[in-house]
Tab-separated table of C-alpha atoms in Angstrom:
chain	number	residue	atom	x	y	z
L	1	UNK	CA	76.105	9.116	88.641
L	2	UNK	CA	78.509	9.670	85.919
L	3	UNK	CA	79.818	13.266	86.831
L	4	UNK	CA	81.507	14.065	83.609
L	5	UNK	CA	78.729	13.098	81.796
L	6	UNK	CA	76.399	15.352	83.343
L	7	UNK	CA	78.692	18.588	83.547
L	8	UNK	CA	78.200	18.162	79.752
L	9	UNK	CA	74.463	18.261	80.190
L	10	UNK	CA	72.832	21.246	78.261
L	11	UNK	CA	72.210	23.831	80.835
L	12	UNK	CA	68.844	26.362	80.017
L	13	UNK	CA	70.152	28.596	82.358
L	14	UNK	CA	73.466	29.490	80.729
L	15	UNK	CA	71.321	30.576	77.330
L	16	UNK	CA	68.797	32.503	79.413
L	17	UNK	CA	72.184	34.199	81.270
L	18	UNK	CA	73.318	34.920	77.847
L	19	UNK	CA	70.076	36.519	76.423
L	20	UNK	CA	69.369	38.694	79.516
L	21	UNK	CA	73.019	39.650	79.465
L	22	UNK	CA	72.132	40.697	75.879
L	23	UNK	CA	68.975	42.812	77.000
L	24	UNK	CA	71.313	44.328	79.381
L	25	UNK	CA	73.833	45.989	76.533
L	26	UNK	CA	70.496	47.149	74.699
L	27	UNK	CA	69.693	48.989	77.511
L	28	UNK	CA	72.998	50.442	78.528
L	29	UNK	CA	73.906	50.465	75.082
L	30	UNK	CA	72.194	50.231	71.645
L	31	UNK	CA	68.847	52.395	72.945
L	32	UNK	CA	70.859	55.845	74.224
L	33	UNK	CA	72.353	55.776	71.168
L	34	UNK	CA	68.977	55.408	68.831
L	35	UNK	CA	66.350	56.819	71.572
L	36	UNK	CA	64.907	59.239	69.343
L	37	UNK	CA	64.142	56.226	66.885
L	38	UNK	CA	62.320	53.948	69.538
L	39	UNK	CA	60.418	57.189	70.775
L	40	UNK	CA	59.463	58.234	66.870
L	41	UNK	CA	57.707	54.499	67.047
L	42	UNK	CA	56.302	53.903	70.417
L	43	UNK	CA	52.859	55.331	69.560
L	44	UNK	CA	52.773	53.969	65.773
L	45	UNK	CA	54.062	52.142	62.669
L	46	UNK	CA	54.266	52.995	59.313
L	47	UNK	CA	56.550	49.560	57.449
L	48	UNK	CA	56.866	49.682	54.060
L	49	UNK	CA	56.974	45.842	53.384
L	50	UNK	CA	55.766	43.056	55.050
L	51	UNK	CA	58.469	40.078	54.802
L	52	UNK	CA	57.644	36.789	54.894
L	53	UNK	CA	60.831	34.248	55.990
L	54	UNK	CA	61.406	31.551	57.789
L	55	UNK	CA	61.580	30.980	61.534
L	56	UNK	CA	65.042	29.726	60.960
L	57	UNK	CA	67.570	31.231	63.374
L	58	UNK	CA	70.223	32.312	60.776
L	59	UNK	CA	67.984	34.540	59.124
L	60	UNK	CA	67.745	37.716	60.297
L	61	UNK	CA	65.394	40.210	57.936
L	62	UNK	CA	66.426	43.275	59.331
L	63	UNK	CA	70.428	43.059	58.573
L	64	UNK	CA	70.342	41.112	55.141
L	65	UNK	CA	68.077	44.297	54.165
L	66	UNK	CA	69.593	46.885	56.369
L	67	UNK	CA	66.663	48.359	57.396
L	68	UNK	CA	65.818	49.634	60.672
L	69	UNK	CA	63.334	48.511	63.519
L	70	UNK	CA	59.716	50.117	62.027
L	71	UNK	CA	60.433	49.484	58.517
L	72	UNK	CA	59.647	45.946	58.118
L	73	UNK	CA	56.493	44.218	59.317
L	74	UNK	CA	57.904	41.052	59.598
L	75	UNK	CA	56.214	37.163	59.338
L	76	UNK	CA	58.089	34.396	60.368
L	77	UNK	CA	57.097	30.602	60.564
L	78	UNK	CA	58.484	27.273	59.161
L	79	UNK	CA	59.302	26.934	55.594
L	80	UNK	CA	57.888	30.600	54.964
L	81	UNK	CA	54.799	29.573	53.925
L	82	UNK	CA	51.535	31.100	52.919
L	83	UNK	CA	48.332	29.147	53.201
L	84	UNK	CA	46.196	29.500	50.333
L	85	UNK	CA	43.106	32.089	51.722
L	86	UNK	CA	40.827	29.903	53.774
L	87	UNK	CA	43.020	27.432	54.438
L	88	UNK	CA	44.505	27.392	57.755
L	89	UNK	CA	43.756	30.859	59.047
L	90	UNK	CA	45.590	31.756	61.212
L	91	UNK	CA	48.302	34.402	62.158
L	92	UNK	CA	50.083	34.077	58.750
L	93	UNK	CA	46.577	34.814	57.483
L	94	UNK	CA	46.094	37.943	59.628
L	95	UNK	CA	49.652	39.202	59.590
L	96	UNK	CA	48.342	39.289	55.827
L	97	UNK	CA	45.453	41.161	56.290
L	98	UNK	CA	46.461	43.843	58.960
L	99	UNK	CA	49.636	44.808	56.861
L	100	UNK	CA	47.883	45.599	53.607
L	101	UNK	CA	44.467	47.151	54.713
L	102	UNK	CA	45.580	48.901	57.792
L	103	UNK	CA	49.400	49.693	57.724
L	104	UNK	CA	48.922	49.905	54.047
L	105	UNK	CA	52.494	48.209	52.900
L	106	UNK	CA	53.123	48.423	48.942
L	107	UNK	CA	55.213	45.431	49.070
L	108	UNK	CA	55.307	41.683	50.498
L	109	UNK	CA	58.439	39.714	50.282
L	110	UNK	CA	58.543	35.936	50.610
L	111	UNK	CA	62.184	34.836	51.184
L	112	UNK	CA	62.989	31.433	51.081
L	113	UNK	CA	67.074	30.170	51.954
L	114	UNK	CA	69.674	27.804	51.575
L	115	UNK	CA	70.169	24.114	53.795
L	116	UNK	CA	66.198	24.410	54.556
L	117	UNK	CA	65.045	22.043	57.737
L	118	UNK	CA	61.279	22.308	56.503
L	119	UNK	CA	62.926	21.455	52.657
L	120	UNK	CA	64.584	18.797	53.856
L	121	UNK	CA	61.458	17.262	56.024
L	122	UNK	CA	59.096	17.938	52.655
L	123	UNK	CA	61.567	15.550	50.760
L	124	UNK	CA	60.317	12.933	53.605
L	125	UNK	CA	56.661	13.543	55.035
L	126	UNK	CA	56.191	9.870	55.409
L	127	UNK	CA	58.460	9.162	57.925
L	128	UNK	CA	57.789	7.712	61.117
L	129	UNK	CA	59.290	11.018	63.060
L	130	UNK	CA	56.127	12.935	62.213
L	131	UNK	CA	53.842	10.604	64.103
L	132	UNK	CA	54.937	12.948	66.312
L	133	UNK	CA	55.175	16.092	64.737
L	134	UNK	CA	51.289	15.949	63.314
L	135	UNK	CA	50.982	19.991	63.168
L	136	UNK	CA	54.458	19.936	61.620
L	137	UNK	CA	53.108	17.624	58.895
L	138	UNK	CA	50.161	19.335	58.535
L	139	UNK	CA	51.697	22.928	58.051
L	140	UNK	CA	54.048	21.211	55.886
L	141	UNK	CA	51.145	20.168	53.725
L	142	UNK	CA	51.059	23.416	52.487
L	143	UNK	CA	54.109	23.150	50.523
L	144	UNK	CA	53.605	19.786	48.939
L	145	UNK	CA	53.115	21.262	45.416
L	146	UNK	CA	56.666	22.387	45.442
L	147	UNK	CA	57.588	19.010	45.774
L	148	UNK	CA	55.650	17.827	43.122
L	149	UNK	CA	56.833	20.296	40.807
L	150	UNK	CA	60.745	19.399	41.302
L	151	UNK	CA	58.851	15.536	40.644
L	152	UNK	CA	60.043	12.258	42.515
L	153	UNK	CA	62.777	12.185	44.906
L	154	UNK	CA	65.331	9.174	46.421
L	155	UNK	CA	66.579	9.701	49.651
L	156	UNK	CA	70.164	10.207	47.679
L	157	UNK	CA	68.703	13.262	45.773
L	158	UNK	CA	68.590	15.275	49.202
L	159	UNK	CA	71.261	17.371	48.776
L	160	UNK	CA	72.378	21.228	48.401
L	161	UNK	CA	71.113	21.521	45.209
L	162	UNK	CA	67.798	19.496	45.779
L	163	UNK	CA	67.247	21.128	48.415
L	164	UNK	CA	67.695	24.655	46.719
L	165	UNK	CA	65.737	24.121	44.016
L	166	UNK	CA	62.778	22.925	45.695
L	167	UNK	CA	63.271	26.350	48.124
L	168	UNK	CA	62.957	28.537	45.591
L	169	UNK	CA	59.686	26.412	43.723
L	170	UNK	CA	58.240	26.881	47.211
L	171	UNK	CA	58.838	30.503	47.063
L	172	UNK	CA	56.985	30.461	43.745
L	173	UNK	CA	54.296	28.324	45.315
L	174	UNK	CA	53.462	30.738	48.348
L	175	UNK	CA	53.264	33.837	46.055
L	176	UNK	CA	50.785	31.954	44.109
L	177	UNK	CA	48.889	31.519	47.677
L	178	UNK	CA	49.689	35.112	48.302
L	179	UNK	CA	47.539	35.884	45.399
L	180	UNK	CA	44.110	34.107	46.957
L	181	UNK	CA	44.246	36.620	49.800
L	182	UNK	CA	40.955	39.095	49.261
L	183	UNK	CA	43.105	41.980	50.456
L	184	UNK	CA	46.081	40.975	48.132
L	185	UNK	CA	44.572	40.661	45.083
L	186	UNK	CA	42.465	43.895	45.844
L	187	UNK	CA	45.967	46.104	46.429
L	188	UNK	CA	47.576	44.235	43.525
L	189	UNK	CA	44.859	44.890	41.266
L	190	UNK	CA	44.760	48.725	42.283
L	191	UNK	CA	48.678	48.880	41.698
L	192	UNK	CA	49.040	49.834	45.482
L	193	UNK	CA	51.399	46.526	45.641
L	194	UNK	CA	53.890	44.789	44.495
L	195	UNK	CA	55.230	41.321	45.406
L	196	UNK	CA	58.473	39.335	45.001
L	197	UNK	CA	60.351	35.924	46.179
L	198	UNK	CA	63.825	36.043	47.235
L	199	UNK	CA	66.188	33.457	48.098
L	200	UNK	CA	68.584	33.503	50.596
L	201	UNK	CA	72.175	32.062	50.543
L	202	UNK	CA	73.418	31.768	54.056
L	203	UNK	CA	76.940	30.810	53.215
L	204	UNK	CA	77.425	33.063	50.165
L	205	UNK	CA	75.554	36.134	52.366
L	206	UNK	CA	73.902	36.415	48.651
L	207	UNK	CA	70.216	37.085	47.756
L	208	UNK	CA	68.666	36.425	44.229
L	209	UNK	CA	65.377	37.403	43.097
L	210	UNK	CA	63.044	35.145	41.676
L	211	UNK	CA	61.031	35.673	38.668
L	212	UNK	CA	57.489	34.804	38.387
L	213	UNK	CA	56.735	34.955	34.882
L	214	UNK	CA	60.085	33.238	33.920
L	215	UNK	CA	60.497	31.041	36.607
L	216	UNK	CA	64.379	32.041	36.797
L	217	UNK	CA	66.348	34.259	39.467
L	218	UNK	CA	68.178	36.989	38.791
L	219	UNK	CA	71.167	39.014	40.688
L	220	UNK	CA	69.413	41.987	42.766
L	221	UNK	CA	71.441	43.671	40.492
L	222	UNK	CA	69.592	42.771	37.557
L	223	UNK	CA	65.902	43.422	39.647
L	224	UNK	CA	67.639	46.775	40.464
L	225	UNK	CA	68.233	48.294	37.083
L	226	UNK	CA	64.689	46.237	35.854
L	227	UNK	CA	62.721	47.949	38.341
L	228	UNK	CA	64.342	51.491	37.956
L	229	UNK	CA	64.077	51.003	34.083
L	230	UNK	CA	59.977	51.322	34.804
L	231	UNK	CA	60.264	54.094	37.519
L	232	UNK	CA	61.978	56.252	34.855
């Protein structure tokens, strides 16, 4: 046996060291100093939004937004999508449900982001590698339209900018299946809700806002003085 070839072998245990480790500082650490938070919420939950992102690893809801454990009811799953109502149900279905009838949030955010794995496997859902990945392919499904709408691609087109623009026509897309949810279009049609697509830059650390009726983004500057223009 090759010795130095194994020693480079991925090792599960070092991660698992490293995440326990981790639980270990939250303990000793982060909860004495925000107790009184975790106690406020061991008995209930009151988010105001429920945010839809993907399960991507470099995304993390909670810091982009600041906000603090209890405030965001959070969905995550590949490509942040929404099946349309009926289609698929499932947990991204439910998540749905339970957050606007019973923890009664007034808004749903579906953030999208930059350098997109399910993007970039849309861009090629014939290939061989999903034989497979069939439940990959299958959730993926629910994003086709996206693709359509940016229209046909060569394997050359594939790049940042592709892969952007066809992130933030998905966001577009699942806010459009957002709409076929019973309980969403009940809130929305009371005014008890509100909904919005964001996408994420990783690299920039920048979100923008996306506009349904225009199709365009905007600066969160720009939604910021928009939105306070109609509290006022």
């Amino acid at each position: 046996m090759d010795k130095g070839k194994d020693d480079m072998a991925p090792n599960p245990n070092a991660s698992m060291i490293e995440l326990l480790r981790g639980v270990q500082k939250f303990d000793r650490e982060v909860y004495p100093e925000h107790q009184e938070l975790f106690e406020s919420l061991a008995s209930s939950q009151s988010p105001s939004t429920l945010f839809i992102t993907c399960s991507d690893s470099r995304i993390n809801p909670n810091l982009i937004t600041q906000t603090k454990p209890g405030e965001l009811f959070i969905v995550r799953n590949v490509g942040n999508i929404v099946p349309p109502y009926g289609d698929m149900l499932g947990a991204v279905s439910s998540a749905i449900e339970y957050s606007v009838l019973v923890l009664k949030v007034r808004n749903i955010v579906v953030c999208g982001h930059s350098n997109c794995g399910a993007m970039n496997a849309l861009c090629d859902l014939s290939s061989d590698k999903f034989k497979t990945m069939p439940t990959v392919r299958r959730w993926l499904g629910a994003a086709e339209a996206a693709l359509a709408a940016v229209g046909p691609l060569e394997a050359t087109d594939v790049g940042p900018a592709t892969i952007r623009d066809l992130a933030e026509r998905n966001v577009l897309l699942q806010l459009t299946h957002l709409r076929t949810h019973p309980a969403v279009a009940g809130a929305l049609a009371r005014g008890d809700l509100a909904i919005s697509g964001w996408f994420y830059d990783i690299a920039e650390g920048k979100i923008t806002v996306l506009d349904e009726k225009t199709r365009h983004t905007c600066t969160v500057e720009e939604a910021l003085v928009t939105l306070q223009a109609e509290e006022s």
